[in-house]
Amino acid sequence: KRLDYLDALYPDKQYSSISVFDSYGHMVNSNSIRSEASKYEQFFNIIKENYNVKWLDLYEVSLGDYEKNGIGYIRYYRDYDSGLIKGYVLIEYQSPLLINNFAHIRYGETGSYLIADTVTRYLAEEMGWDAKVDPVGAAEMFEIIRNDKGKGDTIAIFHDMMYLGVVFGTYGEEYALENITVGPRVAQNPGCCFAAKADAPYNTLVEAAEYLKANPDAEIRVACENGSVSTLCYLAYYNWVLDSYGQEVADQLRVIAAGVTSEKRQMLWDGNVDIIFDDYYGIQQYVGVDDKQLAMKCVGLLDEIEGAVDAPTYAEQGITFNGEPFALSKDFLVYYPQNIDADFAKAVDAAAAKVCENESFKSDMAKLNYRGAYLDSSAAKDFIYNKRTEMTQLIEACPDFDYLTQ
């Protein structure tokens, strides 16, 4: 279907991803974030900077193979001199194709928006809201919540980076949990995992440690992002290796600082790292494939996932912290300004409880590979404060990130 103006595609002008491809379908650039229509021109300019091109018509295409209602928008570009089509820009709108291939963004992950959007739609029905989700990013979100007047017209939905950003020193203490109001927990993402190439000489993280013990000259390079959930997951493993195998084996592990998921995967395929932090559902497209260059396997899952195959959890492998099996899911909570109206917060608690019991909501969350996980505000506050304490203890028990990259 031919379209004349990209800005007219959707009233809310929110897109899952804008990616640039060459004519062979290889990605040259992606923003890997939820984008506003006003930002798309910068990605078209990426092409203009590298090629002498003219834009062809914009077309709507079905992403039916990925989701019944999935829609993509493609705009091809042609070389002025040769007349050949040099590539295209793909704009996706809430498709699992995005979720699988662009799992992590700079300030969280695409799931943050999808969970917030899904939860808000159902909360709006219960509360009678006219609600809109604005994917502003962590820094702006912190500032908005801190300065909001607490009238109930602004809330935040965010995962563990709500407290980790402060614990890791990315954000100041003025953004600590004590300076906001914790609302109910509404969802979980249990998909955090570590993955390796299918032909790696180990199938689990424990086998990886045994491999290092048997090969003192070997090292295993692990790609994860500094100051993130991936760092926590790695620190738990490193700490366990240190306790179980000693400093020499632990020193055979080396962190390679990496960014978004697509970057980590490319590093793995190029042979620049041996293990990457990823998402269990995201790697399934590479599990069992014939292409040895792309084939992956899960070597460590951070939490239990119903129906997961060949994905040993940390707990099943005996990986512990403070003598207890280590598990980690990303927990999504509602957060309010510090001075939020108590009656409003109580009403949201009641509405969130109904939402998490709603079968349609459960079904929608399952399609996104997430799950509802309701805790009322009081229980959620205790939960997230305790989780922060445990994660802070883990961080303090391990060397800093710079040491781990040496």
GROMACS .gro file of C-alpha atoms in nm:
model
  406
    1LYS     CA    1   0.000   0.000   0.000
    2ARG     CA    2   0.154   0.330  -0.109
    3LEU     CA    3   0.173   0.608   0.150
    4ASP     CA    4   0.251   0.973   0.091
    5TYR     CA    5   0.351   1.098   0.437
    6LEU     CA    6   0.522   0.902   0.712
    7ASP     CA    7   0.394   1.144   0.976
    8ALA     CA    8   0.036   1.040   0.896
    9LEU     CA    9   0.088   0.670   0.969
   10TYR     CA   10  -0.033   0.672   1.327
   11PRO     CA   11  -0.196   0.941   1.538
   12ASP     CA   12   0.041   0.882   1.832
   13LYS     CA   13   0.345   0.872   1.601
   14GLN     CA   14   0.520   0.603   1.804
   15TYR     CA   15   0.723   0.336   1.625
   16SER     CA   16   0.899   0.027   1.747
   17SER     CA   17   1.217   0.075   1.548
   18ILE     CA   18   1.371   0.253   1.253
   19SER     CA   19   1.643   0.051   1.079
   20VAL     CA   20   1.853   0.106   0.769
   21PHE     CA   21   1.936  -0.189   0.540
   22ASP     CA   22   2.139  -0.234   0.225
   23SER     CA   23   1.997  -0.401  -0.086
   24TYR     CA   24   2.103  -0.745   0.043
   25GLY     CA   25   1.904  -0.707   0.361
   26HIS     CA   26   2.206  -0.647   0.585
   27MET     CA   27   2.146  -0.391   0.857
   28VAL     CA   28   2.365  -0.083   0.838
   29ASN     CA   29   2.217   0.115   1.125
   30SER     CA   30   1.936   0.099   1.377
   31ASN     CA   31   1.826   0.335   1.647
   32SER     CA   32   1.714   0.035   1.858
   33ILE     CA   33   1.470   0.255   2.048
   34ARG     CA   34   1.105   0.348   2.044
   35SER     CA   35   1.099   0.639   1.802
   36GLU     CA   36   0.880   0.937   1.738
   37ALA     CA   37   0.792   1.031   1.385
   38SER     CA   38   0.972   1.360   1.431
   39LYS     CA   39   1.299   1.169   1.470
   40TYR     CA   40   1.282   0.954   1.159
   41GLU     CA   41   1.451   1.208   0.934
   42GLN     CA   42   1.787   1.163   1.108
   43PHE     CA   43   1.790   0.800   0.995
   44PHE     CA   44   1.706   0.895   0.639
   45ASN     CA   45   1.997   1.141   0.662
   46ILE     CA   46   2.231   0.853   0.746
   47ILE     CA   47   2.171   0.732   0.392
   48LYS     CA   48   2.216   1.078   0.242
   49GLU     CA   49   2.555   1.109   0.412
   50ASN     CA   50   2.680   0.786   0.256
   51TYR     CA   51   2.510   0.774  -0.083
   52ASN     CA   52   2.397   1.013  -0.351
   53VAL     CA   53   2.037   0.896  -0.339
   54LYS     CA   54   1.679   0.992  -0.405
   55TRP     CA   55   1.388   0.855  -0.205
   56LEU     CA   56   1.130   0.628  -0.361
   57ASP     CA   57   0.771   0.595  -0.254
   58LEU     CA   58   0.686   0.481   0.097
   59TYR     CA   59   0.498   0.150   0.122
   60GLU     CA   60   0.303  -0.029   0.391
   61VAL     CA   61   0.384  -0.399   0.425
   62SER     CA   62   0.235  -0.676   0.635
   63LEU     CA   63   0.442  -0.841   0.908
   64GLY     CA   64   0.186  -1.118   0.927
   65ASP     CA   65   0.451  -1.385   0.968
   66TYR     CA   66   0.543  -1.229   1.302
   67GLU     CA   67   0.215  -1.100   1.437
   68LYS     CA   68  -0.140  -1.101   1.307
   69ASN     CA   69  -0.165  -0.723   1.318
   70GLY     CA   70   0.204  -0.647   1.271
   71ILE     CA   71   0.271  -0.364   1.028
   72GLY     CA   72   0.593  -0.236   0.878
   73TYR     CA   73   0.673   0.061   0.658
   74ILE     CA   74   0.946   0.047   0.396
   75ARG     CA   75   1.103   0.332   0.205
   76TYR     CA   76   1.356   0.236  -0.062
   77TYR     CA   77   1.637   0.457  -0.183
   78ARG     CA   78   1.793   0.456  -0.531
   79ASP     CA   79   2.140   0.564  -0.643
   80TYR     CA   80   2.115   0.873  -0.864
   81ASP     CA   81   2.397   0.769  -1.098
   82SER     CA   82   2.330   0.400  -1.153
   83GLY     CA   83   1.955   0.403  -1.091
   84LEU     CA   84   1.993   0.091  -0.875
   85ILE     CA   85   1.805   0.046  -0.550
   86LYS     CA   86   2.075   0.063  -0.283
   87GLY     CA   87   1.868  -0.035   0.017
   88TYR     CA   88   1.574   0.059   0.234
   89VAL     CA   89   1.459   0.193   0.566
   90LEU     CA   90   1.224  -0.028   0.769
   91ILE     CA   91   0.992   0.125   1.026
   92GLU     CA   92   0.826  -0.131   1.252
   93TYR     CA   93   0.521  -0.088   1.468
   94GLN     CA   94   0.504  -0.317   1.776
   95SER     CA   95   0.609  -0.642   1.612
   96PRO     CA   96   0.779  -0.941   1.777
   97LEU     CA   97   1.040  -0.905   1.503
   98LEU     CA   98   1.156  -0.598   1.691
   99ILE     CA   99   1.136  -0.765   2.032
  100ASN     CA  100   1.354  -1.055   1.916
  101ASN     CA  101   1.615  -0.852   1.734
  102PHE     CA  102   1.636  -0.528   1.930
  103ALA     CA  103   1.584  -0.648   2.284
  104HIS     CA  104   1.785  -0.384   2.467
  105ILE     CA  105   1.805  -0.010   2.434
  106ARG     CA  106   2.029   0.247   2.598
  107TYR     CA  107   1.797   0.328   2.885
  108GLY     CA  108   1.623  -0.005   2.927
  109GLU     CA  109   1.479  -0.228   2.661
  110THR     CA  110   1.200  -0.230   2.411
  111GLY     CA  111   1.003  -0.444   2.654
  112SER     CA  112   0.986  -0.146   2.890
  113TYR     CA  113   0.765   0.040   2.645
  114LEU     CA  114   0.556  -0.263   2.550
  115ILE     CA  115   0.491  -0.356   2.913
  116ALA     CA  116   0.410   0.005   3.003
  117ASP     CA  117   0.181   0.034   2.703
  118THR     CA  118  -0.002  -0.292   2.778
  119VAL     CA  119  -0.039  -0.225   3.151
  120THR     CA  120  -0.154   0.134   3.091
  121ARG     CA  121  -0.423   0.031   2.841
  122TYR     CA  122  -0.577  -0.205   3.093
  123LEU     CA  123  -0.533   0.034   3.387
  124ALA     CA  124  -0.700   0.307   3.181
  125GLU     CA  125  -1.008   0.088   3.139
  126GLU     CA  126  -1.030   0.023   3.513
  127MET     CA  127  -0.956   0.381   3.617
  128GLY     CA  128  -1.143   0.563   3.340
  129TRP     CA  129  -0.824   0.737   3.230
  130ASP     CA  130  -0.744   0.904   2.904
  131ALA     CA  131  -0.385   0.777   2.916
  132LYS     CA  132  -0.086   0.796   2.685
  133VAL     CA  133   0.252   0.628   2.725
  134ASP     CA  134   0.549   0.853   2.653
  135PRO     CA  135   0.881   0.662   2.611
  136VAL     CA  136   1.097   0.947   2.736
  137GLY     CA  137   1.392   0.743   2.865
  138ALA     CA  138   1.529   0.706   3.216
  139ALA     CA  139   1.694   1.045   3.266
  140GLU     CA  140   1.388   1.247   3.168
  141MET     CA  141   1.158   1.009   3.354
  142PHE     CA  142   1.354   1.058   3.679
  143GLU     CA  143   1.335   1.435   3.643
  144ILE     CA  144   0.963   1.436   3.561
  145ILE     CA  145   0.872   1.216   3.858
  146ARG     CA  146   1.094   1.416   4.093
  147ASN     CA  147   0.937   1.749   3.997
  148ASP     CA  148   0.576   1.642   3.943
  149LYS     CA  149   0.316   1.789   4.178
  150GLY     CA  150   0.162   1.449   4.258
  151LYS     CA  151  -0.184   1.526   4.127
  152GLY     CA  152  -0.217   1.180   3.971
  153ASP     CA  153  -0.173   1.287   3.610
  154THR     CA  154   0.178   1.140   3.576
  155ILE     CA  155   0.306   0.796   3.674
  156ALA     CA  156   0.609   0.590   3.569
  157ILE     CA  157   0.641   0.221   3.488
  158PHE     CA  158   0.999   0.098   3.495
  159HIS     CA  159   1.212  -0.206   3.576
  160ASP     CA  160   1.517  -0.260   3.799
  161MET     CA  161   1.715   0.029   3.654
  162MET     CA  162   1.487   0.246   3.871
  163TYR     CA  163   1.719   0.169   4.163
  164LEU     CA  164   2.023   0.030   3.979
  165GLY     CA  165   2.086   0.363   3.806
  166VAL     CA  166   2.150   0.512   4.150
  167VAL     CA  167   2.336   0.209   4.290
  168PHE     CA  168   2.574   0.209   3.992
  169GLY     CA  169   2.622   0.585   4.022
  170THR     CA  170   2.464   0.673   3.688
  171TYR     CA  171   2.210   0.895   3.863
  172GLY     CA  172   2.239   1.095   4.184
  173GLU     CA  173   2.098   1.007   4.525
  174GLU     CA  174   1.819   1.259   4.471
  175TYR     CA  175   1.662   0.991   4.249
  176ALA     CA  176   1.682   0.715   4.512
  177LEU     CA  177   1.373   0.511   4.596
  178GLU     CA  178   1.337   0.709   4.919
  179ASN     CA  179   1.260   1.020   4.715
  180ILE     CA  180   0.974   0.872   4.513
  181THR     CA  181   0.665   0.667   4.597
  182VAL     CA  182   0.662   0.298   4.511
  183GLY     CA  183   0.340   0.171   4.358
  184PRO     CA  184   0.228  -0.185   4.276
  185ARG     CA  185   0.435  -0.440   4.088
  186VAL     CA  186   0.258  -0.521   3.763
  187ALA     CA  187   0.484  -0.742   3.550
  188GLN     CA  188   0.805  -0.943   3.515
  189ASN     CA  189   1.045  -1.022   3.234
  190PRO     CA  190   1.209  -1.355   3.321
  191GLY     CA  191   1.407  -1.391   2.998
  192CYS     CA  192   1.759  -1.280   3.101
  193CYS     CA  193   2.018  -1.534   2.992
  194PHE     CA  194   2.375  -1.591   2.879
  195ALA     CA  195   2.430  -1.745   2.537
  196ALA     CA  196   2.726  -1.893   2.348
  197LYS     CA  197   2.785  -2.020   1.999
  198ALA     CA  198   2.641  -2.368   1.948
  199ASP     CA  199   2.986  -2.524   1.901
  200ALA     CA  200   3.134  -2.381   2.222
  201PRO     CA  201   3.313  -2.652   2.428
  202TYR     CA  202   3.064  -2.614   2.715
  203ASN     CA  203   2.685  -2.626   2.745
  204THR     CA  204   2.640  -2.450   3.078
  205LEU     CA  205   2.812  -2.182   3.280
  206VAL     CA  206   2.931  -2.447   3.525
  207GLU     CA  207   3.086  -2.642   3.237
  208ALA     CA  208   3.250  -2.316   3.126
  209ALA     CA  209   3.417  -2.287   3.467
  210GLU     CA  210   3.527  -2.652   3.447
  211TYR     CA  211   3.666  -2.582   3.099
  212LEU     CA  212   3.876  -2.296   3.235
  213LYS     CA  213   3.998  -2.507   3.525
  214ALA     CA  214   4.111  -2.780   3.282
  215ASN     CA  215   4.270  -2.524   3.046
  216PRO     CA  216   4.472  -2.274   3.255
  217ASP     CA  217   4.585  -2.082   2.947
  218ALA     CA  218   4.233  -2.034   2.813
  219GLU     CA  219   4.006  -1.736   2.874
  220ILE     CA  220   3.637  -1.678   2.823
  221ARG     CA  221   3.529  -1.330   2.713
  222VAL     CA  222   3.181  -1.227   2.824
  223ALA     CA  223   2.997  -0.934   2.664
  224CYS     CA  224   2.773  -0.729   2.890
  225GLU     CA  225   2.685  -0.365   2.944
  226ASN     CA  226   2.832  -0.165   3.228
  227GLY     CA  227   2.591  -0.043   3.494
  228SER     CA  228   2.303  -0.263   3.386
  229VAL     CA  229   2.108  -0.577   3.473
  230SER     CA  230   2.355  -0.771   3.259
  231THR     CA  231   2.633  -0.656   3.493
  232LEU     CA  232   2.445  -0.797   3.793
  233CYS     CA  233   2.392  -1.130   3.620
  234TYR     CA  234   2.760  -1.151   3.535
  235LEU     CA  235   2.872  -1.048   3.885
  236ALA     CA  236   2.666  -1.329   4.039
  237TYR     CA  237   2.841  -1.578   3.811
  238TYR     CA  238   3.188  -1.427   3.867
  239ASN     CA  239   3.141  -1.428   4.245
  240TRP     CA  240   3.033  -1.791   4.238
  241VAL     CA  241   3.333  -1.891   4.022
  242LEU     CA  242   3.564  -1.705   4.260
  243ASP     CA  243   3.419  -1.885   4.563
  244SER     CA  244   3.404  -2.227   4.396
  245TYR     CA  245   3.720  -2.233   4.182
  246GLY     CA  246   3.946  -1.963   4.323
  247GLN     CA  247   4.106  -1.647   4.191
  248GLU     CA  248   4.309  -1.812   3.913
  249VAL     CA  249   4.002  -1.949   3.735
  250ALA     CA  250   3.803  -1.631   3.801
  251ASP     CA  251   4.085  -1.432   3.638
  252GLN     CA  252   4.040  -1.640   3.322
  253LEU     CA  253   3.702  -1.470   3.281
  254ARG     CA  254   3.715  -1.130   3.112
  255VAL     CA  255   3.433  -0.884   3.055
  256ILE     CA  256   3.407  -0.712   2.719
  257ALA     CA  257   3.203  -0.392   2.749
  258ALA     CA  258   2.923  -0.392   2.491
  259GLY     CA  259   2.609  -0.198   2.415
  260VAL     CA  260   2.281  -0.306   2.260
  261THR     CA  261   2.190  -0.669   2.197
  262SER     CA  262   2.252  -0.653   1.823
  263GLU     CA  263   2.607  -0.536   1.896
  264LYS     CA  264   2.667  -0.823   2.139
  265ARG     CA  265   2.542  -1.079   1.889
  266GLN     CA  266   2.763  -0.942   1.616
  267MET     CA  267   3.062  -0.960   1.851
  268LEU     CA  268   2.981  -1.326   1.917
  269TRP     CA  269   2.946  -1.408   1.548
  270ASP     CA  270   3.270  -1.226   1.467
  271GLY     CA  271   3.459  -1.427   1.729
  272ASN     CA  272   3.534  -1.124   1.947
  273VAL     CA  273   3.356  -1.268   2.254
  274ASP     CA  274   3.265  -1.617   2.371
  275ILE     CA  275   2.951  -1.557   2.578
  276ILE     CA  276   2.695  -1.276   2.559
  277PHE     CA  277   2.414  -1.149   2.778
  278ASP     CA  278   2.091  -1.178   2.583
  279ASP     CA  279   1.723  -1.262   2.605
  280TYR     CA  280   1.605  -1.623   2.602
  281TYR     CA  281   1.323  -1.559   2.358
  282GLY     CA  282   1.543  -1.342   2.140
  283ILE     CA  283   1.802  -1.615   2.080
  284GLN     CA  284   1.548  -1.882   1.988
  285GLN     CA  285   1.569  -1.780   1.622
  286TYR     CA  286   1.935  -1.889   1.633
  287VAL     CA  287   1.896  -2.210   1.835
  288GLY     CA  288   1.920  -2.524   1.623
  289VAL     CA  289   1.982  -2.344   1.293
  290ASP     CA  290   2.209  -2.508   1.037
  291ASP     CA  291   2.426  -2.201   0.988
  292LYS     CA  292   2.719  -2.265   1.225
  293GLN     CA  293   2.815  -1.899   1.213
  294LEU     CA  294   2.481  -1.793   1.363
  295ALA     CA  295   2.384  -2.095   1.573
  296MET     CA  296   2.358  -2.025   1.947
  297LYS     CA  297   2.272  -2.204   2.268
  298CYS     CA  298   2.164  -2.087   2.612
  299VAL     CA  299   2.428  -2.162   2.875
  300GLY     CA  300   2.257  -1.996   3.171
  301LEU     CA  301   1.903  -1.871   3.236
  302LEU     CA  302   1.853  -1.630   3.523
  303ASP     CA  303   1.503  -1.739   3.623
  304GLU     CA  304   1.256  -2.014   3.549
  305ILE     CA  305   1.056  -1.989   3.227
  306GLU     CA  306   0.769  -2.230   3.172
  307GLY     CA  307   0.841  -2.448   2.871
  308ALA     CA  308   1.204  -2.340   2.832
  309VAL     CA  309   1.413  -2.606   2.656
  310ASP     CA  310   1.788  -2.665   2.698
  311ALA     CA  311   1.810  -2.359   2.920
  312PRO     CA  312   1.959  -2.450   3.260
  313THR     CA  313   1.886  -2.187   3.524
  314TYR     CA  314   2.145  -2.055   3.767
  315ALA     CA  315   1.958  -2.237   4.044
  316GLU     CA  316   1.962  -2.567   3.854
  317GLN     CA  317   2.336  -2.528   3.797
  318GLY     CA  318   2.401  -2.456   4.164
  319ILE     CA  319   2.513  -2.096   4.108
  320THR     CA  320   2.454  -1.916   4.436
  321PHE     CA  321   2.506  -1.586   4.613
  322ASN     CA  322   2.525  -1.565   4.993
  323GLY     CA  323   2.454  -1.938   5.004
  324GLU     CA  324   2.122  -1.906   4.822
  325PRO     CA  325   2.038  -2.000   4.461
  326PHE     CA  326   2.064  -1.686   4.251
  327ALA     CA  327   1.769  -1.583   4.034
  328LEU     CA  328   1.687  -1.256   3.865
  329SER     CA  329   1.392  -1.133   3.662
  330LYS     CA  330   1.330  -0.775   3.566
  331ASP     CA  331   1.047  -0.650   3.784
  332PHE     CA  332   0.823  -0.374   3.652
  333LEU     CA  333   0.663  -0.146   3.909
  334VAL     CA  334   0.449   0.164   3.901
  335TYR     CA  335   0.622   0.467   4.052
  336TYR     CA  336   0.474   0.801   4.160
  337PRO     CA  337   0.603   1.140   4.268
  338GLN     CA  338   0.686   1.152   4.639
  339ASN     CA  339   0.376   1.357   4.726
  340ILE     CA  340   0.122   1.147   4.534
  341ASP     CA  341  -0.237   1.161   4.658
  342ALA     CA  342  -0.292   0.859   4.884
  343ASP     CA  343  -0.645   0.790   4.759
  344PHE     CA  344  -0.523   0.793   4.400
  345ALA     CA  345  -0.245   0.544   4.481
  346LYS     CA  346  -0.492   0.320   4.664
  347ALA     CA  347  -0.724   0.323   4.363
  348VAL     CA  348  -0.439   0.226   4.130
  349ASP     CA  349  -0.354  -0.064   4.361
  350ALA     CA  350  -0.708  -0.196   4.333
  351ALA     CA  351  -0.716  -0.146   3.957
  352ALA     CA  352  -0.376  -0.314   3.908
  353ALA     CA  353  -0.494  -0.617   4.107
  354LYS     CA  354  -0.792  -0.655   3.872
  355VAL     CA  355  -0.573  -0.604   3.565
  356CYS     CA  356  -0.327  -0.876   3.666
  357GLU     CA  357  -0.616  -1.119   3.711
  358ASN     CA  358  -0.767  -1.029   3.373
  359GLU     CA  359  -0.733  -1.325   3.134
  360SER     CA  360  -0.702  -1.097   2.832
  361PHE     CA  361  -0.419  -0.911   3.003
  362LYS     CA  362  -0.245  -1.239   3.086
  363SER     CA  363  -0.279  -1.347   2.726
  364ASP     CA  364  -0.141  -1.018   2.593
  365MET     CA  365   0.155  -1.038   2.829
  366ALA     CA  366   0.225  -1.398   2.731
  367LYS     CA  367   0.237  -1.296   2.365
  368LEU     CA  368   0.514  -1.053   2.458
  369ASN     CA  369   0.690  -1.327   2.661
  370TYR     CA  370   0.628  -1.142   2.988
  371ARG     CA  371   0.404  -1.223   3.280
  372GLY     CA  372   0.182  -1.034   3.518
  373ALA     CA  373   0.315  -1.035   3.875
  374TYR     CA  374   0.098  -0.828   4.106
  375LEU     CA  375   0.210  -0.702   4.443
  376ASP     CA  376   0.027  -0.419   4.615
  377SER     CA  377   0.219  -0.101   4.689
  378SER     CA  378   0.318  -0.201   5.041
  379ALA     CA  379   0.443  -0.546   4.942
  380ALA     CA  380   0.605  -0.407   4.627
  381LYS     CA  381   0.796  -0.148   4.833
  382ASP     CA  382   0.931  -0.414   5.068
  383PHE     CA  383   1.018  -0.633   4.771
  384ILE     CA  384   1.206  -0.371   4.570
  385TYR     CA  385   1.390  -0.232   4.876
  386ASN     CA  386   1.504  -0.584   4.968
  387LYS     CA  387   1.607  -0.652   4.609
  388ARG     CA  388   1.809  -0.331   4.605
  389THR     CA  389   1.985  -0.435   4.925
  390GLU     CA  390   2.072  -0.777   4.783
  391MET     CA  391   2.195  -0.635   4.453
  392THR     CA  392   2.402  -0.371   4.635
  393GLN     CA  393   2.564  -0.647   4.842
  394LEU     CA  394   2.645  -0.835   4.521
  395ILE     CA  395   2.803  -0.528   4.360
  396GLU     CA  396   3.008  -0.455   4.672
  397ALA     CA  397   3.128  -0.817   4.692
  398CYS     CA  398   3.287  -0.804   4.346
  399PRO     CA  399   3.564  -0.603   4.179
  400ASP     CA  400   3.463  -0.294   3.986
  401PHE     CA  401   3.381  -0.315   3.615
  402ASP     CA  402   3.717  -0.175   3.503
  403TYR     CA  403   3.903  -0.454   3.683
  404LEU     CA  404   3.681  -0.718   3.526
  405THR     CA  405   3.761  -0.590   3.175
  406GLN     CA  406   4.139  -0.622   3.221
   0.00000   0.00000   0.00000
